[in-house]
XYZ file of N, CA and C in Angstrom:
723
model
N 0.850 -1.195 0.000
C 0.000 0.000 0.000
C 0.884 1.242 0.000
N 0.618 2.179 -0.939
C 1.383 3.406 -1.014
C 0.968 4.361 0.101
N 1.942 5.029 0.686
C 1.684 5.998 1.744
C 1.857 7.387 1.164
N 0.854 8.253 1.348
C 0.951 9.633 0.875
C 1.965 10.383 1.726
N 2.966 10.945 1.072
C 4.013 11.661 1.797
C 3.555 13.078 2.111
N 3.998 13.584 3.250
C 3.540 14.867 3.769
C 4.626 15.924 3.596
N 4.315 16.967 2.856
C 5.250 18.063 2.594
C 4.793 19.299 3.364
N 5.719 19.932 4.075
C 5.423 21.166 4.806
C 6.115 22.331 4.099
N 5.327 23.315 3.664
C 5.860 24.506 2.986
C 5.906 25.652 3.984
N 7.115 26.135 4.303
C 7.288 27.244 5.244
C 7.756 28.454 4.453
N 6.825 29.395 4.231
C 7.130 30.572 3.419
C 6.135 31.666 3.789
N 6.598 32.910 3.848
C 5.699 34.000 4.216
C 4.918 34.553 3.024
N 5.149 33.989 1.838
C 4.426 34.388 0.632
C 3.208 33.475 0.477
N 2.017 34.001 0.790
C 0.800 33.186 0.759
C 0.500 32.682 -0.651
N 0.765 33.490 -1.678
C 0.499 33.063 -3.050
C 1.400 31.906 -3.448
N 2.669 31.981 -3.036
C 3.584 30.886 -3.357
C 3.173 29.611 -2.639
N 2.790 29.738 -1.363
C 2.366 28.546 -0.615
C 1.164 27.888 -1.292
N 0.214 28.698 -1.711
C -0.984 28.174 -2.359
C -0.635 27.518 -3.694
N 0.221 28.154 -4.478
C 0.615 27.610 -5.775
C 1.312 26.263 -5.622
N 2.264 26.194 -4.696
C 3.002 24.947 -4.476
C 2.066 23.853 -3.963
N 1.172 24.215 -3.032
C 0.256 23.224 -2.461
C -0.673 22.656 -3.531
N -1.207 23.524 -4.377
C -2.117 23.068 -5.428
C -1.403 22.151 -6.415
N -0.175 22.492 -6.761
C 0.567 21.689 -7.739
C 0.951 20.328 -7.164
N 1.567 20.322 -5.991
C 2.041 19.065 -5.408
C 0.888 18.138 -5.040
N -0.244 18.708 -4.646
C -1.406 17.883 -4.289
C -1.908 17.075 -5.475
N -1.621 17.536 -6.684
C -2.018 16.800 -7.873
C -1.124 15.609 -8.165
N -0.086 15.419 -7.361
C 0.861 14.309 -7.569
C 0.963 13.434 -6.317
N -0.167 13.206 -5.685
C -0.258 12.293 -4.529
C 0.647 12.700 -3.373
N 0.816 13.993 -3.180
C 1.536 14.502 -2.026
C 0.577 15.319 -1.172
N 0.635 15.139 0.128
C -0.181 15.947 1.033
C 0.639 17.153 1.460
N 0.049 18.334 1.372
C 0.798 19.564 1.636
C 0.148 20.351 2.768
N 0.976 20.755 3.725
C 0.556 21.679 4.769
C 1.431 22.919 4.634
N 0.843 24.114 4.819
C 1.655 25.321 4.687
C 1.731 26.071 6.006
N 2.834 26.773 6.194
C 3.070 27.548 7.410
C 3.758 28.852 7.026
N 3.286 29.989 7.566
C 3.874 31.275 7.190
C 5.137 31.625 7.965
N 5.396 30.908 9.071
C 6.549 31.263 9.898
C 6.991 30.068 10.746
N 8.036 30.292 11.538
C 8.586 29.224 12.358
C 7.636 28.730 13.431
N 6.839 29.630 13.984
C 5.883 29.229 15.026
C 4.882 28.219 14.472
N 4.304 28.531 13.315
C 3.354 27.614 12.691
C 4.042 26.305 12.286
N 5.298 26.404 11.828
C 6.055 25.217 11.461
C 6.209 24.281 12.657
N 6.579 24.846 13.800
C 6.770 24.033 15.007
C 5.473 23.372 15.449
N 4.370 24.081 15.302
C 3.069 23.524 15.676
C 2.727 22.317 14.811
N 2.988 22.422 13.507
C 2.729 21.295 12.602
C 3.644 20.121 12.948
N 4.924 20.410 13.165
C 5.884 19.357 13.479
C 5.539 18.643 14.783
N 4.922 19.361 15.713
C 4.599 18.783 17.013
C 3.427 17.812 16.938
N 2.538 18.014 15.968
C 1.330 17.186 15.939
C 1.278 16.199 14.774
N 2.172 16.343 13.778
C 2.100 15.476 12.612
C 3.485 15.015 12.167
N 3.491 13.908 11.434
C 4.727 13.431 10.807
C 4.918 14.174 9.490
N 6.062 14.766 9.322
C 6.388 15.507 8.098
C 7.519 14.790 7.388
N 7.366 14.545 6.090
C 8.371 13.798 5.325
C 9.408 14.695 4.663
N 9.062 15.962 4.419
C 10.018 16.884 3.790
C 9.522 18.312 4.020
N 10.473 19.239 4.217
C 10.141 20.643 4.445
C 10.724 21.506 3.333
N 9.876 22.359 2.743
C 10.329 23.411 1.840
C 10.420 24.677 2.680
N 11.614 25.207 2.856
C 11.845 26.299 3.804
C 12.384 27.544 3.107
N 11.631 28.644 3.215
C 12.082 29.928 2.685
C 13.235 30.455 3.540
N 14.291 30.882 2.867
C 15.480 31.319 3.599
C 15.297 32.705 4.219
N 14.469 33.530 3.607
C 14.326 34.907 4.076
C 12.891 35.188 4.484
N 12.475 34.658 5.608
C 11.147 34.940 6.133
C 11.123 36.354 6.699
N 9.980 37.005 6.636
C 9.895 38.389 7.098
C 10.028 38.500 8.613
N 9.596 37.457 9.342
C 9.577 37.537 10.806
C 10.804 36.910 11.460
N 11.522 36.044 10.748
C 12.696 35.397 11.342
C 13.617 34.868 10.261
N 14.790 34.446 10.677
C 15.829 33.999 9.764
C 15.641 32.523 9.428
N 15.489 32.242 8.114
C 15.343 30.853 7.695
C 16.563 30.015 8.012
N 17.739 30.627 8.007
C 18.956 29.912 8.383
C 18.856 29.392 9.814
N 18.334 30.253 10.682
C 18.168 29.848 12.086
C 17.203 28.673 12.184
N 16.111 28.718 11.416
C 15.146 27.619 11.447
C 15.754 26.330 10.908
N 16.555 26.460 9.841
C 17.208 25.273 9.286
C 18.144 24.650 10.313
N 18.891 25.486 11.026
C 19.793 24.991 12.067
C 19.006 24.313 13.195
N 17.899 24.940 13.566
C 17.056 24.381 14.632
C 16.477 23.021 14.212
N 16.002 22.941 12.979
C 15.446 21.686 12.483
C 16.485 20.577 12.475
N 17.686 20.917 12.020
C 18.701 19.882 11.922
C 19.173 19.410 13.289
N 19.072 20.262 14.296
C 19.462 19.866 15.651
C 18.424 18.969 16.312
N 17.176 19.056 15.840
C 16.100 18.327 16.508
C 15.445 17.252 15.647
N 15.762 17.230 14.350
C 15.076 16.318 13.443
C 15.969 15.951 12.267
N 15.672 14.811 11.660
C 16.394 14.393 10.449
C 15.535 14.587 9.200
N 14.423 15.318 9.335
C 13.531 15.530 8.197
C 14.286 16.236 7.062
N 14.131 15.784 5.820
C 14.806 16.436 4.692
C 14.320 17.875 4.509
N 15.241 18.745 4.094
C 14.929 20.167 3.909
C 15.386 20.614 2.526
N 14.488 21.273 1.801
C 14.855 21.970 0.567
C 14.717 23.466 0.839
N 15.812 24.180 0.698
C 15.818 25.626 0.933
C 15.274 26.350 -0.302
N 14.391 27.317 -0.078
C 13.878 28.182 -1.137
C 14.338 29.606 -0.848
N 14.829 30.295 -1.862
C 15.293 31.665 -1.647
C 15.161 32.490 -2.916
N 14.999 33.783 -2.743
C 14.926 34.692 -3.874
C 16.289 35.179 -4.309
N 17.334 34.802 -3.564
C 18.689 35.269 -3.879
C 19.507 34.161 -4.516
N 20.096 34.470 -5.655
C 20.981 33.518 -6.326
C 22.401 33.779 -5.830
N 22.638 33.364 -4.597
C 23.881 33.705 -3.905
C 24.604 32.418 -3.512
N 25.833 32.257 -4.003
C 26.597 31.048 -3.678
C 26.843 30.921 -2.183
N 27.030 32.048 -1.507
C 27.290 31.992 -0.064
C 26.085 31.403 0.659
N 24.877 31.872 0.323
C 23.658 31.337 0.933
C 23.506 29.849 0.627
N 23.764 29.484 -0.627
C 23.610 28.083 -1.027
C 24.563 27.180 -0.265
N 25.813 27.574 -0.196
C 26.819 26.758 0.498
C 26.523 26.678 1.985
N 26.151 27.818 2.573
C 25.845 27.833 3.999
C 24.636 26.957 4.306
N 23.624 27.003 3.436
C 22.433 26.173 3.635
C 22.789 24.691 3.635
N 23.616 24.284 2.677
C 24.014 22.884 2.600
C 24.874 22.487 3.796
N 25.714 23.411 4.248
C 26.548 23.122 5.422
C 25.704 22.978 6.678
N 24.568 23.674 6.730
C 23.668 23.562 7.883
C 22.887 22.255 7.875
N 22.947 21.533 6.757
C 22.272 20.243 6.702
C 21.090 20.184 5.769
N 20.862 21.241 4.977
C 19.785 21.193 3.990
C 20.139 20.159 2.916
N 19.103 19.539 2.352
C 19.324 18.485 1.356
C 19.373 19.015 -0.067
N 18.785 20.185 -0.285
C 18.794 20.765 -1.635
C 18.477 22.253 -1.523
N 18.555 22.954 -2.673
C 18.460 24.414 -2.689
C 17.850 24.828 -4.019
N 16.806 25.668 -3.975
C 16.179 26.159 -5.199
C 16.033 27.674 -5.132
N 16.362 28.342 -6.233
C 16.241 29.790 -6.307
C 14.900 30.168 -6.928
N 14.230 31.128 -6.306
C 12.967 31.636 -6.851
C 13.243 32.601 -8.003
N 12.399 32.665 -9.011
C 11.249 31.770 -9.228
C 11.735 30.426 -9.763
N 11.090 29.348 -9.334
C 11.524 28.023 -9.762
C 10.426 27.348 -10.580
N 10.839 26.368 -11.346
C 9.911 25.577 -12.146
C 9.267 24.524 -11.248
N 7.955 24.450 -11.238
C 7.257 23.519 -10.347
C 7.574 22.057 -10.678
N 7.781 21.770 -11.947
C 8.146 20.395 -12.319
C 9.525 20.042 -11.770
N 10.439 21.007 -11.787
C 11.761 20.761 -11.211
C 11.658 20.565 -9.706
N 10.822 21.374 -9.047
C 10.618 21.204 -7.610
C 10.095 19.807 -7.306
N 9.107 19.357 -8.056
C 8.549 18.017 -7.853
C 9.614 16.943 -8.042
N 10.443 17.107 -9.081
C 11.491 16.122 -9.348
C 12.491 16.058 -8.200
N 12.855 17.206 -7.665
C 13.806 17.230 -6.548
C 13.191 16.615 -5.291
N 11.922 16.902 -5.050
C 11.240 16.309 -3.896
C 11.210 14.792 -4.013
N 10.835 14.295 -5.186
C 10.750 12.850 -5.388
C 12.125 12.188 -5.215
N 13.163 12.835 -5.720
C 14.511 12.280 -5.591
C 14.905 12.145 -4.127
N 14.657 13.182 -3.353
C 15.020 13.158 -1.932
C 14.184 12.136 -1.172
N 12.885 12.057 -1.475
C 12.026 11.090 -0.788
C 12.443 9.666 -1.109
N 12.815 9.391 -2.352
C 13.301 8.051 -2.710
C 14.574 7.730 -1.945
N 15.470 8.704 -1.858
C 16.742 8.481 -1.172
C 16.532 8.241 0.327
N 15.682 9.040 0.935
C 15.463 8.878 2.373
C 14.714 7.592 2.679
N 13.811 7.196 1.785
C 13.100 5.939 1.998
C 14.058 4.760 1.900
N 14.947 4.796 0.897
C 15.929 3.718 0.755
C 16.847 3.667 1.964
N 17.258 4.838 2.467
C 18.121 4.887 3.643
C 17.406 4.334 4.866
N 16.112 4.657 4.984
C 15.332 4.169 6.118
C 15.214 2.658 6.090
N 14.983 2.092 4.890
C 14.884 0.643 4.775
C 16.203 -0.029 5.097
N 17.309 0.588 4.656
C 18.629 0.023 4.949
C 18.898 0.031 6.445
N 18.540 1.125 7.114
C 18.718 1.194 8.565
C 17.857 0.152 9.277
N 16.644 -0.017 8.803
C 15.754 -0.980 9.419
C 16.310 -2.390 9.277
N 16.838 -2.707 8.085
C 17.433 -4.024 7.879
C 18.656 -4.214 8.758
N 19.432 -3.131 8.941
C 20.633 -3.232 9.771
C 20.274 -3.495 11.231
N 19.145 -2.911 11.681
C 18.722 -3.120 13.066
C 18.064 -4.477 13.264
N 17.464 -5.030 12.203
C 16.755 -6.288 12.325
C 17.744 -7.441 12.421
N 17.407 -8.486 13.171
C 18.305 -9.637 13.252
C 18.386 -10.359 11.913
N 19.574 -10.841 11.589
C 19.725 -11.620 10.359
C 19.031 -12.956 10.495
N 19.137 -13.539 11.685
C 18.539 -14.857 11.906
C 18.210 -15.029 13.380
N 17.367 -15.999 13.659
C 17.003 -16.344 15.031
C 17.250 -17.830 15.234
N 17.889 -18.174 16.352
C 18.187 -19.572 16.664
C 17.355 -20.036 17.846
N 16.882 -21.268 17.748
C 16.069 -21.832 18.827
C 16.065 -23.356 18.715
N 16.180 -24.034 19.805
C 16.005 -25.489 19.854
C 16.696 -26.272 18.768
N 17.913 -25.877 18.392
C 18.633 -26.607 17.351
C 18.291 -26.171 15.936
N 17.514 -25.114 15.782
C 17.139 -24.593 14.468
C 17.636 -23.164 14.302
N 17.786 -22.747 13.043
C 18.090 -21.358 12.733
C 17.152 -20.889 11.632
N 16.438 -19.778 11.898
C 15.524 -19.195 10.924
C 16.140 -17.919 10.376
N 16.466 -17.931 9.092
C 16.995 -16.740 8.422
C 15.825 -15.814 8.122
N 15.833 -14.609 8.713
C 14.691 -13.712 8.609
C 14.602 -13.029 7.245
N 15.676 -13.060 6.468
C 15.662 -12.380 5.169
C 15.332 -13.342 4.026
N 15.944 -14.530 4.073
C 15.653 -15.514 3.034
C 14.489 -16.415 3.413
N 14.072 -16.360 4.703
C 12.975 -17.171 5.246
C 13.299 -18.657 5.223
N 14.568 -18.981 5.335
C 14.993 -20.376 5.358
C 15.115 -20.877 6.793
N 14.578 -22.041 7.034
C 14.670 -22.702 8.339
C 15.566 -23.916 8.177
N 16.690 -23.915 8.935
C 17.681 -24.978 8.797
C 18.001 -25.544 10.170
N 18.115 -26.875 10.253
C 18.459 -27.524 11.514
C 19.957 -27.459 11.743
N 20.387 -27.830 12.946
C 21.806 -27.795 13.281
C 22.661 -28.674 12.403
N 22.075 -29.744 11.856
C 22.844 -30.647 10.980
C 22.621 -30.332 9.500
N 22.072 -29.152 9.231
C 21.984 -28.679 7.855
C 20.755 -29.079 7.082
N 19.783 -29.703 7.735
C 18.556 -30.101 7.045
C 17.609 -28.903 6.961
N 17.147 -28.620 5.771
C 16.263 -27.467 5.565
C 14.806 -27.895 5.625
N 14.008 -27.131 6.343
C 12.569 -27.357 6.413
C 11.876 -26.268 5.610
N 11.093 -26.672 4.633
C 10.388 -25.701 3.790
C 9.181 -25.140 4.544
N 9.072 -23.813 4.569
C 7.968 -23.148 5.243
C 7.092 -22.414 4.240
N 5.784 -22.527 4.424
C 4.882 -21.689 3.647
C 4.948 -20.272 4.220
N 4.352 -19.315 3.499
C 4.340 -17.938 3.987
C 3.650 -17.863 5.349
N 2.523 -18.563 5.491
C 1.779 -18.523 6.751
C 2.575 -19.156 7.882
N 3.276 -20.240 7.591
C 4.072 -20.917 8.622
C 5.245 -20.047 9.071
N 5.888 -19.381 8.110
C 6.984 -18.483 8.476
C 6.473 -17.353 9.367
N 5.366 -16.742 8.979
C 4.810 -15.628 9.756
C 4.440 -16.079 11.162
N 3.876 -17.269 11.271
C 3.484 -17.781 12.576
C 4.706 -18.084 13.441
N 5.719 -18.711 12.852
C 6.934 -19.014 13.604
C 7.632 -17.731 14.036
N 7.679 -16.746 13.154
C 8.289 -15.464 13.506
C 7.553 -14.802 14.666
N 6.232 -14.956 14.694
C 5.443 -14.395 15.802
C 5.819 -15.064 17.116
N 5.992 -16.383 17.108
C 6.397 -17.095 18.317
C 7.803 -16.689 18.759
N 8.709 -16.568 17.798
C 10.090 -16.224 18.135
C 10.194 -14.803 18.676
N 9.240 -13.969 18.315
C 9.224 -12.611 18.836
C 8.656 -12.506 20.235
N 8.068 -13.591 20.722
C 7.474 -13.585 22.069
C 7.678 -14.940 22.737
N 8.958 -15.367 22.916
C 9.204 -16.683 23.518
C 8.764 -16.725 24.982
N 8.297 -17.915 25.386
C 7.891 -18.162 26.778
C 6.756 -17.254 27.229
N 5.929 -16.873 26.279
C 4.723 -16.097 26.594
C 3.519 -16.799 25.988
N 2.434 -16.854 26.736
C 1.215 -17.451 26.213
C 0.592 -16.489 25.212
N 0.330 -17.008 24.008
C -0.282 -16.199 22.958
C -1.621 -16.817 22.576
N -2.669 -16.032 22.624
C -3.991 -16.518 22.249
C -4.073 -16.712 20.738
N -5.069 -17.457 20.289
C -5.268 -17.631 18.852
C -5.502 -16.276 18.186
N -6.288 -15.427 18.849
C -6.566 -14.100 18.290
C -5.285 -13.290 18.151
N -4.417 -13.357 19.170
C -3.166 -12.617 19.118
C -2.257 -13.157 18.023
N -2.229 -14.475 17.862
C -1.397 -15.077 16.820
C -1.889 -14.678 15.432
N -3.204 -14.589 15.265
C -3.733 -14.108 13.993
C -3.290 -12.676 13.734
N -3.344 -11.862 14.776
C -2.951 -10.456 14.659
C -1.478 -10.320 14.298
N -0.618 -11.150 14.890
C 0.824 -11.047 14.670
C 1.281 -11.673 13.364
N 0.543 -12.651 12.867
C 1.058 -13.437 11.752
C 0.313 -13.252 10.443
N -0.821 -12.547 10.442
C -1.590 -12.380 9.219
C -1.703 -10.920 8.852
N -1.884 -10.662 7.568
C -2.120 -9.290 7.115
C -3.573 -8.921 7.390
N -3.876 -7.622 7.474
C -5.244 -7.197 7.760
C -6.256 -7.666 6.726
N -5.801 -7.990 5.509
C -6.725 -8.402 4.448
C -7.090 -9.873 4.509
N -6.382 -10.673 5.337
C -6.672 -12.092 5.443
C -8.019 -12.312 6.109
N -8.761 -13.304 5.624
C -10.052 -13.650 6.210
C -9.936 -14.880 7.094
N -8.762 -15.112 7.678
C -8.547 -16.301 8.495
C -9.371 -16.238 9.773
N -9.772 -17.409 10.255
C -10.465 -17.521 11.537
C -9.501 -18.130 12.533
N -9.795 -17.976 13.828
C -8.813 -18.368 14.822
C -8.495 -19.857 14.793
N -9.445 -20.722 14.392
C -9.172 -22.157 14.366
C -8.173 -22.535 13.281
N -7.975 -21.669 12.282
C -6.968 -21.968 11.269
C -5.577 -21.981 11.875
N -5.393 -21.270 12.999
C -4.114 -21.288 13.698
C -3.791 -22.696 14.169
N -4.803 -23.441 14.621
C -4.584 -24.806 15.087
C -4.001 -25.680 13.977
N -4.497 -25.492 12.767
C -3.999 -26.269 11.633
C -2.550 -25.891 11.338
N -2.242 -24.583 11.362
C -0.872 -24.142 11.104
C 0.086 -24.624 12.194
N -0.377 -24.625 13.438
C 0.452 -25.125 14.540
C 0.788 -26.589 14.314
N -0.214 -27.380 13.922
C 0.008 -28.805 13.666
C 1.050 -29.003 12.573
N 0.945 -28.234 11.496
C 1.906 -28.351 10.393
C 3.297 -27.902 10.823
N 3.356 -26.843 11.633
C 4.642 -26.339 12.094
C 5.314 -27.346 13.019
N 4.527 -27.999 13.876
C 5.087 -29.024 14.768
C 5.706 -30.171 13.983
N 5.077 -30.532 12.881
C 5.606 -31.633 12.068
C 6.969 -31.296 11.474
N 7.254 -30.009 11.386
C 8.513 -29.589 10.775
C 9.615 -29.310 11.787
N 9.269 -28.860 13.009
C 10.325 -28.462 13.940
C 10.425 -29.344 15.184
N 9.414 -30.180 15.448
C 9.449 -31.043 16.623
C 10.027 -32.406 16.262
N 10.862 -32.949 17.135
C 11.388 -34.300 16.896
C 10.278 -35.338 16.995
N 9.291 -35.097 17.849
C 8.116 -35.955 17.974
C 6.891 -35.045 18.039
N 6.225 -34.795 16.895
C 5.094 -33.864 16.874
C 3.956 -34.254 17.807
N 3.828 -35.540 18.127
C 2.753 -35.958 19.027
C 3.065 -35.604 20.478
N 4.332 -35.342 20.761
C 4.763 -34.935 22.101
C 5.645 -33.685 21.976
N 5.050 -32.573 21.630
C 5.833 -31.362 21.352
C 6.569 -30.837 22.576
N 7.753 -30.301 22.325
C 8.546 -29.687 23.389
C 8.779 -28.189 23.142
N 8.499 -27.756 21.912
C 8.689 -26.347 21.573
C 7.353 -25.598 21.548
N 6.430 -26.081 20.744
C 5.120 -25.442 20.620
C 4.115 -26.156 21.505
N 3.861 -25.578 22.662
C 2.995 -26.210 23.650
C 1.611 -25.573 23.657
N 0.609 -26.408 23.880
C -0.764 -25.927 23.987
C -1.086 -25.553 25.433
N -1.656 -24.394 25.606
C -2.151 -23.966 26.917
C -3.680 -23.969 26.826
N -4.289 -25.004 27.348
C -5.731 -25.196 27.163
C -6.527 -24.001 27.666
N -7.420 -23.554 26.804
C -8.264 -22.417 27.149
C -7.585 -21.069 27.029
N -6.273 -21.067 26.698
C -5.534 -19.800 26.646
C -4.873 -19.558 25.295
N -4.330 -20.617 24.690
C -3.639 -20.437 23.417
C -2.427 -21.340 23.312
N -1.300 -20.775 22.934
C -0.071 -21.543 22.733
C 1.106 -20.857 23.398
N 2.143 -21.656 23.643
C 3.314 -21.214 24.398
C 4.546 -21.750 23.700
N 5.482 -20.868 23.349
C 6.720 -21.300 22.694
C 7.789 -21.462 23.758
N 8.148 -22.702 24.062
C 9.018 -23.007 25.189
C 10.460 -23.222 24.737
N 11.133 -22.118 24.411
C 12.536 -22.217 23.989
C 13.187 -20.857 24.139
N 14.474 -20.859 24.441
C 15.248 -19.645 24.387
C 15.475 -19.278 22.936
N 15.462 -17.993 22.632
C 15.682 -17.526 21.258
C 16.934 -16.659 21.247
N 17.850 -17.023 20.355
C 19.120 -16.283 20.232
C 19.097 -15.450 18.954
N 19.469 -14.202 19.071
C 19.508 -13.305 17.930
C 20.871 -13.380 17.240
N 20.851 -13.518 15.916
C 22.080 -13.532 15.116
C 22.051 -12.284 14.235
N 23.012 -11.378 14.449
C 23.028 -10.130 13.692
C 23.979 -10.209 12.509
């Protein structure tokens, strides 16, 4: 599902704010405008902002100061807008941490292209950071589950093939070892919101999962049933980074 990105336009020129908002809104971007730093801070306090277009020469305060303040408190991308074609301003803006710089009057198509480029870059960086923080694999009871390739391998190298549902269910258990999880909770953790699964389908998946990871599925030692409550994953889980 695509997420509409939120652009905040900080400029004391009401006509420019309206023009930019109308144009960008036609390209699946949500735009909020602010005439000064006070309004900018109010928006930042209550909403997630994906990119800020910041006028360098606001009538009430210094855009450079706002850029410095933003960079000290946030990693949100910033594109500086200014009416001056001045190399000193451009270099200083970039040194303060701005991601790009446009001189007024600017072409709206060029502005859109620069916004899209920065959003793609920041999204890719965010995904890379998320992958770096996520464990590469999880080990439990003589098994290792590779979280990226979704491969489940035993200590002696035997691979167990997992369906998508089985992987999601096992990952849910590994994320909450030694905790009783209800069928409803397991559905919530292991299925997408669009799935029409019912809670008893978890019982079938548990049975299939036991056949793959238990030495004796009829006498499970890892996936235990807690009657009237749900299931319990009885194993230590080791994170492999």
